[in-house]
CSV table of C-alpha atoms in Angstrom, one decimal:
chain,number,residue,atom,x,y,z
I,173,MET,CA,179.8,76.7,149.0
I,174,GLU,CA,178.3,78.6,151.9
I,175,THR,CA,176.6,76.5,154.6
I,176,ALA,CA,173.0,77.3,155.6
I,177,ALA,CA,174.3,78.5,159.0
I,178,ARG,CA,176.7,80.9,157.3
I,179,LYS,CA,173.9,82.3,155.1
I,180,ASN,CA,171.6,82.8,158.1
I,181,LYS,CA,174.4,84.6,159.9
I,182,LEU,CA,174.9,86.9,157.0
I,183,PHE,CA,171.2,87.6,156.8
I,184,LEU,CA,171.0,88.3,160.5
I,185,TYR,CA,173.4,91.2,160.2
I,186,LYS,CA,172.6,92.3,156.7
I,187,LYS,CA,172.4,96.1,156.4
I,188,GLN,CA,168.8,97.4,156.2
I,189,THR,CA,168.3,99.4,153.0
I,190,GLY,CA,164.5,99.6,152.8
I,191,SER,CA,162.2,102.4,154.0
I,192,MET,CA,160.1,102.1,157.1
I,193,ASP,CA,156.3,102.1,157.0
I,194,PHE,CA,155.6,105.9,157.2
I,195,SER,CA,151.9,105.3,157.5
I,196,ILE,CA,152.4,103.7,160.9
I,197,LEU,CA,154.6,106.6,162.0
I,198,LEU,CA,152.0,109.1,160.8
I,199,VAL,CA,149.1,107.4,162.6
I,200,VAL,CA,151.2,107.1,165.8
I,201,THR,CA,152.0,110.8,165.6
I,202,ILE,CA,148.4,111.7,165.1
I,203,LEU,CA,147.3,109.6,168.1
I,204,CYS,CA,150.0,111.1,170.3
I,205,ALA,CA,149.1,114.7,169.4
I,206,PHE,CA,145.4,113.9,170.0
I,207,GLY,CA,146.3,112.2,173.3
I,208,LEU,CA,147.9,115.4,174.6
I,209,VAL,CA,144.8,117.4,173.7
I,210,MET,CA,142.5,114.8,175.4
I,211,VAL,CA,144.7,114.4,178.5
I,212,PHE,CA,144.5,118.2,179.0
I,213,SER,CA,140.7,118.3,178.3
I,214,ALA,CA,139.9,115.3,180.5
I,215,SER,CA,142.2,116.2,183.5
I,216,TYR,CA,142.2,120.0,183.8
I,217,TYR,CA,139.2,120.3,186.1
I,218,TYR,CA,140.2,117.2,188.1
I,219,ALA,CA,143.8,118.4,188.5
I,220,ILE,CA,142.8,121.8,189.8
I,221,HIS,CA,141.0,120.1,192.7
I,222,THR,CA,143.6,117.4,193.4
I,223,GLN,CA,147.0,118.9,192.5
I,224,ASN,CA,147.1,122.1,194.5
I,225,GLY,CA,145.3,124.1,191.8
I,226,ASP,CA,147.7,123.0,189.0
I,227,GLY,CA,145.3,122.3,186.1
I,228,TYR,CA,148.3,121.5,183.8
I,229,PHE,CA,149.7,118.8,186.1
I,230,TYR,CA,148.7,115.8,183.9
I,231,LEU,CA,149.4,117.6,180.7
I,232,LYS,CA,153.0,118.5,181.8
I,233,LYS,CA,153.7,114.9,182.9
I,234,GLN,CA,152.4,113.6,179.5
I,235,LEU,CA,154.5,116.1,177.7
I,236,MET,CA,157.6,115.0,179.6
I,237,TYR,CA,157.0,111.4,178.8
I,238,MET,CA,156.2,112.3,175.2
I,239,ALA,CA,159.4,114.3,174.9
I,240,ILE,CA,161.3,111.2,175.9
I,241,GLY,CA,159.3,108.6,174.1
I,242,TYR,CA,158.9,110.0,170.7
I,243,PRO,CA,162.6,110.6,170.0
I,244,LEU,CA,163.3,107.2,171.5
I,245,MET,CA,160.9,105.6,169.1
I,246,LEU,CA,162.7,107.3,166.2
I,247,ILE,CA,166.1,106.2,167.5
I,248,VAL,CA,164.9,102.6,167.9
I,249,SER,CA,163.4,102.6,164.4
I,250,ARG,CA,167.0,103.0,163.1
I,251,VAL,CA,168.5,100.2,165.2
I,252,ASN,CA,168.5,96.9,163.4
I,253,TYR,CA,165.9,94.7,165.3
I,254,ARG,CA,168.1,91.6,164.7
I,255,TYR,CA,170.5,92.8,167.4
I,256,LEU,CA,167.6,92.6,170.0
I,257,ASP,CA,167.9,88.8,169.6
I,258,LYS,CA,171.2,89.0,171.6
I,259,LEU,CA,169.4,90.8,174.5
I,260,ARG,CA,166.6,88.2,174.9
I,261,TYR,CA,167.9,86.9,178.3
I,262,MET,CA,168.5,90.4,179.5
I,263,PHE,CA,164.9,91.5,178.6
I,264,LEU,CA,163.5,88.4,180.5
I,265,ILE,CA,165.7,88.8,183.5
I,266,VAL,CA,165.1,92.5,183.9
I,267,SER,CA,161.3,91.8,183.6
I,268,ILE,CA,161.4,89.2,186.4
I,269,VAL,CA,163.6,91.3,188.7
I,270,LEU,CA,161.3,94.3,188.4
I,271,LEU,CA,158.2,92.2,189.1
I,272,ILE,CA,159.9,90.8,192.2
I,273,MET,CA,161.0,94.3,193.3
I,274,VAL,CA,157.5,95.6,193.1
I,275,LEU,CA,156.3,93.0,195.6
I,276,PHE,CA,158.7,94.4,198.2
I,277,ILE,CA,159.1,98.1,197.5
I,278,GLY,CA,156.2,98.8,195.2
I,279,SER,CA,153.2,101.2,195.6
I,280,SER,CA,149.6,101.0,194.5
I,281,GLY,CA,149.7,104.2,192.4
I,282,GLU,CA,151.9,106.2,190.0
I,283,THR,CA,152.3,108.8,192.7
I,284,GLY,CA,153.7,106.4,195.2
I,285,ALA,CA,150.6,106.0,197.4
I,286,ALA,CA,150.4,103.3,200.0
I,287,THR,CA,149.1,99.9,198.9
I,288,LEU,CA,145.4,99.7,198.0
I,289,ASN,CA,143.7,96.4,199.0
I,290,GLY,CA,147.2,95.0,199.4
I,291,ALA,CA,148.1,95.7,195.7
I,292,LYS,CA,151.6,96.8,194.7
I,293,ARG,CA,151.9,97.6,191.0
I,294,TRP,CA,154.3,100.6,190.6
I,295,LEU,CA,158.0,101.4,191.3
I,296,ARG,CA,159.5,104.8,191.6
I,297,PHE,CA,163.0,105.7,190.6
I,298,ALA,CA,164.3,109.3,190.9
I,299,GLY,CA,160.7,110.6,191.0
I,300,VAL,CA,159.7,108.6,187.9
I,301,SER,CA,157.1,105.9,188.2
I,302,ILE,CA,157.1,102.7,186.1
I,303,GLN,CA,154.7,99.8,186.0
I,304,PRO,CA,156.8,96.6,185.8
I,305,SER,CA,154.0,94.6,184.3
I,306,GLU,CA,154.0,96.8,181.2
I,307,ILE,CA,157.7,96.2,180.7
I,308,ALA,CA,157.4,92.5,181.5
I,309,LYS,CA,154.6,92.1,178.9
I,310,PHE,CA,157.1,93.0,176.1
I,311,GLY,CA,160.0,91.3,177.8
I,312,MET,CA,158.1,88.0,177.6
I,313,ILE,CA,157.2,88.7,173.9
I,314,PHE,CA,160.9,89.4,173.0
I,315,PHE,CA,162.1,86.2,174.6
I,316,MET,CA,159.3,84.0,173.2
I,317,CYS,CA,159.8,85.3,169.7
I,318,SER,CA,163.6,84.7,169.9
I,319,TYR,CA,163.1,81.2,171.2
I,320,MET,CA,160.4,80.2,168.7
I,321,ALA,CA,162.5,81.6,165.8
I,322,ARG,CA,165.5,79.5,166.9
I,323,HIS,CA,163.4,76.3,167.5
I,324,LYS,CA,161.0,76.4,164.6
I,325,ASP,CA,161.1,72.6,164.2
I,326,ASP,CA,160.6,72.0,167.9
I,327,MET,CA,157.5,74.1,168.4
I,328,ARG,CA,155.1,71.2,167.7
I,329,THR,CA,156.7,69.1,170.5
I,330,PHE,CA,156.1,69.4,174.2
I,331,THR,CA,159.6,69.0,175.7
I,332,LEU,CA,161.4,71.6,173.6
I,333,GLY,CA,158.5,73.6,172.4
I,334,LEU,CA,155.5,74.0,174.7
I,335,ALA,CA,157.2,73.4,178.1
I,336,PRO,CA,159.9,76.1,178.0
I,337,MET,CA,157.4,78.7,176.8
I,338,LEU,CA,154.8,77.7,179.4
I,339,LEU,CA,157.5,78.1,182.0
I,340,VAL,CA,158.2,81.7,180.9
I,341,ILE,CA,154.5,82.6,180.6
I,342,GLY,CA,153.8,81.1,184.0
I,343,VAL,CA,156.6,82.9,185.8
I,344,ILE,CA,155.7,86.3,184.4
I,345,ALA,CA,151.9,85.8,184.9
I,346,GLY,CA,152.4,84.3,188.3
I,347,LEU,CA,154.5,87.2,189.6
I,348,ILE,CA,151.9,89.7,188.2
I,349,MET,CA,149.2,87.7,190.0
I,350,LEU,CA,151.1,88.1,193.3
I,351,GLN,CA,150.8,91.9,193.1
I,352,PRO,CA,147.8,91.1,192.9
I,353,ASN,CA,146.8,92.0,189.4
I,354,MET,CA,144.6,89.3,187.9
I,355,SER,CA,143.5,91.2,184.9
I,356,MET,CA,147.0,91.9,183.7
I,357,ALA,CA,148.0,88.2,184.5
I,358,VAL,CA,145.2,87.0,182.3
I,359,ILE,CA,146.2,89.4,179.5
I,360,VAL,CA,149.8,88.2,179.7
I,361,ALA,CA,148.7,84.6,179.6
I,362,GLY,CA,146.4,85.3,176.6
I,363,ILE,CA,149.2,87.1,174.7
I,364,GLY,CA,151.5,84.1,175.4
I,365,ALA,CA,148.9,81.6,174.1
I,366,ILE,CA,148.3,83.6,170.9
I,367,LEU,CA,152.0,83.8,170.3
I,368,LEU,CA,152.3,80.1,170.7
I,369,TYR,CA,149.7,79.6,168.0
I,370,VAL,CA,151.4,82.1,165.7
I,371,GLY,CA,154.7,80.3,166.4
I,372,GLY,CA,153.5,77.0,165.1
I,373,MET,CA,152.5,75.2,168.3
I,374,ASP,CA,150.5,72.0,167.8
I,375,GLU,CA,146.8,72.8,167.9
I,376,ARG,CA,146.1,69.9,170.4
I,377,TYR,CA,148.5,71.5,172.9
I,378,ILE,CA,146.8,74.8,172.4
I,379,LEU,CA,143.4,73.3,173.2
I,380,ILE,CA,144.7,71.6,176.3
I,381,VAL,CA,146.5,74.8,177.5
I,382,GLY,CA,143.3,76.8,176.8
I,383,ALA,CA,141.1,74.4,178.8
I,384,VAL,CA,143.6,74.5,181.8
I,385,GLY,CA,143.7,78.3,181.6
I,386,VAL,CA,139.9,78.5,181.7
I,387,VAL,CA,139.8,76.3,184.8
I,388,LEU,CA,142.5,78.4,186.5
I,389,PHE,CA,140.7,81.6,185.7
I,390,ILE,CA,137.5,80.3,187.2
I,391,VAL,CA,139.2,79.2,190.4
I,392,LEU,CA,141.2,82.4,190.8
I,393,ALA,CA,138.1,84.6,190.0
I,394,THR,CA,135.9,82.8,192.6
I,395,THR,CA,138.4,82.6,195.4
I,396,ALA,CA,138.4,86.3,196.1
I,397,SER,CA,135.1,88.2,196.6
I,398,TYR,CA,136.4,91.5,195.2
I,399,ARG,CA,137.4,89.7,192.0
I,400,LEU,CA,134.0,88.0,191.6
I,401,ALA,CA,132.3,91.3,192.3
I,402,ARG,CA,134.3,93.1,189.6
I,403,LEU,CA,133.6,90.2,187.1
I,404,THR,CA,129.9,90.3,187.6
I,405,SER,CA,129.2,94.0,188.1
I,406,PHE,CA,129.8,94.9,184.5
I,407,ARG,CA,126.8,92.8,183.5
I,408,ASP,CA,124.4,95.1,185.4
I,409,PRO,CA,126.3,98.0,187.0
I,410,PHE,CA,123.1,99.5,188.2
I,411,GLN,CA,122.8,96.8,190.9
I,412,ASP,CA,125.6,98.6,192.7
I,413,PRO,CA,125.5,102.2,191.4
I,414,HIS,CA,127.6,103.6,194.3
I,415,GLY,CA,130.1,100.7,194.4
I,416,ASP,CA,131.5,98.4,191.8
I,417,GLY,CA,129.1,99.7,189.1
I,418,TYR,CA,129.7,103.4,189.7
I,419,GLN,CA,132.6,103.9,187.2
I,420,LEU,CA,130.9,102.0,184.4
I,421,ILE,CA,127.6,103.9,184.9
I,422,GLN,CA,129.5,107.2,184.6
I,423,SER,CA,131.1,105.9,181.4
I,424,PHE,CA,127.7,105.1,180.0
I,425,TYR,CA,126.5,108.6,180.8
I,426,ALA,CA,129.5,110.1,179.0
I,427,ILE,CA,129.2,108.0,175.9
I,428,GLY,CA,125.4,108.3,175.7
I,429,SER,CA,125.3,112.1,176.2
I,430,GLY,CA,127.9,112.5,173.4
I,431,GLY,CA,125.5,111.3,170.8
I,432,LEU,CA,126.6,111.2,167.2
I,433,PHE,CA,128.9,114.2,167.0
I,434,GLY,CA,129.6,115.0,170.7
I,435,LYS,CA,129.4,118.1,172.8
I,436,GLY,CA,132.6,119.6,171.5
I,437,LEU,CA,136.1,119.7,172.8
I,438,GLY,CA,136.3,120.7,176.4
I,439,ASN,CA,132.6,120.4,177.0
I,440,SER,CA,132.5,117.0,178.8
I,441,TYR,CA,130.3,117.0,181.9
I,442,GLN,CA,131.4,113.7,183.4
I,443,LYS,CA,135.0,114.9,183.8
I,444,MET,CA,133.7,117.4,186.4
I,445,LEU,CA,134.7,115.0,189.3
I,446,TYR,CA,132.0,112.5,188.4
I,447,MET,CA,134.2,110.1,186.5
I,448,THR,CA,137.4,108.8,188.1
I,449,TYR,CA,140.4,107.9,185.8
I,450,GLY,CA,138.8,110.0,183.1
I,451,GLU,CA,142.3,111.1,182.0
I,452,SER,CA,143.7,107.6,181.9
I,453,ASP,CA,141.8,104.3,181.8
I,454,PHE,CA,138.4,105.8,180.9
I,455,ILE,CA,139.6,108.5,178.5
I,456,PHE,CA,137.7,106.9,175.6
I,457,ALA,CA,134.5,107.7,177.3
I,458,ILE,CA,135.5,111.4,177.4
I,459,ILE,CA,136.4,111.2,173.7
I,460,CYS,CA,133.0,109.9,172.9
I,461,GLU,CA,131.3,112.5,175.1
I,462,GLU,CA,133.2,115.4,173.4
I,463,PHE,CA,133.4,114.0,169.8
I,464,GLY,CA,130.5,111.6,169.7
I,465,MET,CA,130.3,108.2,168.1
I,466,VAL,CA,131.9,109.6,165.0
I,467,GLY,CA,135.0,110.7,166.9
I,468,GLY,CA,135.2,107.4,168.7
I,469,ALA,CA,134.9,105.5,165.5
I,470,ILE,CA,137.7,107.5,163.9
I,471,VAL,CA,140.0,106.7,166.8
I,472,ILE,CA,139.2,103.0,166.5
I,473,LEU,CA,140.0,103.1,162.8
I,474,LEU,CA,143.4,104.7,163.5
I,475,TYR,CA,144.2,101.9,165.9
I,476,ALA,CA,143.0,99.3,163.5
I,477,TRP,CA,145.3,100.8,160.8
I,478,ILE,CA,148.3,100.3,163.0
I,479,VAL,CA,147.3,96.7,163.7
I,480,TYR,CA,146.6,96.0,160.0
I,481,ARG,CA,150.0,97.4,158.9
I,482,GLY,CA,151.8,95.7,161.7
I,483,MET,CA,150.4,92.3,160.7
I,484,ARG,CA,151.2,93.1,157.1
I,485,VAL,CA,154.8,93.6,158.1
I,486,ALA,CA,154.7,90.3,160.0
I,487,MET,CA,153.5,88.4,157.0
I,488,LYS,CA,155.9,90.0,154.5
I,489,CYS,CA,159.0,89.9,156.6
I,490,ARG,CA,161.2,86.9,155.5
I,491,ASN,CA,163.1,86.8,158.7
I,492,ARG,CA,161.2,84.5,161.1
I,493,TYR,CA,162.4,86.4,164.2
I,494,GLY,CA,161.3,89.7,162.7
I,495,SER,CA,158.0,88.2,161.6
I,496,LEU,CA,157.2,86.9,165.0
I,497,MET,CA,158.2,90.2,166.7
I,498,ALA,CA,156.0,92.2,164.4
I,499,ALA,CA,153.1,89.9,165.0
I,500,GLY,CA,153.7,89.9,168.8
I,501,ILE,CA,153.8,93.7,168.9
I,502,SER,CA,150.7,94.0,166.8
I,503,ILE,CA,148.8,91.5,168.9
I,504,VAL,CA,149.6,93.1,172.2
I,505,PHE,CA,148.8,96.5,170.8
I,506,GLY,CA,145.5,95.5,169.3
I,507,LEU,CA,144.6,93.5,172.4
I,508,GLN,CA,145.2,96.4,174.7
I,509,VAL,CA,143.1,98.7,172.6
I,510,PHE,CA,140.3,96.2,172.4
I,511,ILE,CA,140.3,95.6,176.2
I,512,ASN,CA,140.3,99.3,177.1
I,513,ILE,CA,137.4,100.1,174.8
I,514,ALA,CA,135.5,96.9,175.8
I,515,VAL,CA,135.8,97.9,179.5
I,516,VAL,CA,134.7,101.5,178.8
I,517,THR,CA,131.7,100.3,176.8
I,518,GLY,CA,130.7,97.6,179.2
I,519,LEU,CA,131.7,94.6,177.1
I,520,ALA,CA,134.3,93.4,179.6
I,521,PRO,CA,134.9,93.6,183.4
I,522,THR,CA,136.6,96.8,184.6
I,523,THR,CA,140.3,96.6,184.5
I,524,GLY,CA,143.1,99.2,184.5
I,525,GLN,CA,144.4,99.1,181.0
I,526,PRO,CA,145.3,102.4,179.4
I,527,LEU,CA,144.5,103.4,175.8
I,528,PRO,CA,147.9,103.4,173.9
I,529,PHE,CA,149.2,106.9,173.1
I,530,ILE,CA,146.1,108.7,174.4
I,531,SER,CA,145.7,107.8,178.1
I,532,ALA,CA,147.8,109.6,180.7
I,533,GLY,CA,150.6,107.5,182.0
I,534,GLY,CA,154.3,107.3,181.5
I,535,SER,CA,155.0,103.5,181.5
I,536,SER,CA,152.5,102.6,178.9
I,537,LEU,CA,153.4,105.5,176.7
I,538,LEU,CA,157.2,104.8,176.8
I,539,VAL,CA,156.8,101.0,176.3
I,540,PHE,CA,154.5,101.3,173.3
I,541,MET,CA,156.7,104.0,171.8
I,542,VAL,CA,159.7,101.7,171.9
I,543,SER,CA,157.6,98.8,170.6
I,544,MET,CA,156.5,101.0,167.7
I,545,GLY,CA,160.1,101.9,167.0
I,546,ILE,CA,160.9,98.2,166.7
I,547,LEU,CA,157.9,97.6,164.4
I,548,LEU,CA,159.0,100.5,162.2
I,549,ASN,CA,162.5,99.0,162.0
I,550,ILE,CA,161.1,95.6,161.1
I,551,SER,CA,159.1,97.2,158.3
I,552,ARG,CA,162.3,98.2,156.6
I,553,ASP,CA,162.8,94.5,155.8
I,554,VAL,CA,159.5,93.7,154.2
I,555,ASP,CA,161.1,93.9,150.7
I,556,ILE,CA,164.2,92.0,151.5
């Protein structure tokens, strides 16, 4: 008679015979194609004036990353996600090493500019820029999901459940905070807390951790004047229309002028050097200006579909590791979409979080492509 351990091992390496969730693949493909169109539309005029007259600069970069990321997603979707469990320490170590490296040799921008306000958030290798915090976000998720899958019965304890996970979250968030990048550190901590709840952590510990997190957030936010200004400016950006409130005001103009159906593709006015980061962090405002509230709502529905199907995969997958991984990927994906749109619409303080698959930027695109590949692979097991 086979032991339980033997059965678990056989299940771990059981060949996948199911079909992946093609609706997720279809929606991701639609968003990527739409993203290329919007990056070109939002960046052409800006690129002409900032990239030596090359209006296709951002489009070419996005196409390059897309040409790498999309096939990579398809390849990863064929690799059994169970094998990632063996790489859990590698993911975590690489994440920590990259976060340490950026503190010493990092730059403030994707183009390798000097530090801005002392911030270092990018690394450049062979002309390619990466943002270590984007990689670390998923490295933390992979490790946490693996640990919680292996220690299911320990997750309601402090010593073997909460403490090791808080250590991992604290190291990743702390290194990101040193860049400094408080918004990303808060997001990473929030993702970690949600994963702990999904993984079965005792609700009492969750409440205690949440209370401590709120206190830390208040202390960190009020100890630096620029952080406090950013946190308060979104409440009334018109108090400082030429400073901290400028970007949000331009976003309001873009969204408001788009009306219900928009001005039409390519007809945005705010992208004419009025709005900064219109091709990246604030591209949703350009979408609303050119396609209106209807276009913006359709984009939101497409994102919501991916989150819905991802959580469905998580609930149906019988492998605890796969279930936690699918939930983690869906949570971080949905949270990033929510934060980006909340910032653009003035519901949250301004922070540099790209809109997945649409915003210009290589690190975010590649990382989310790989994560979608993993989610697609896990979807092959929902009928097992």
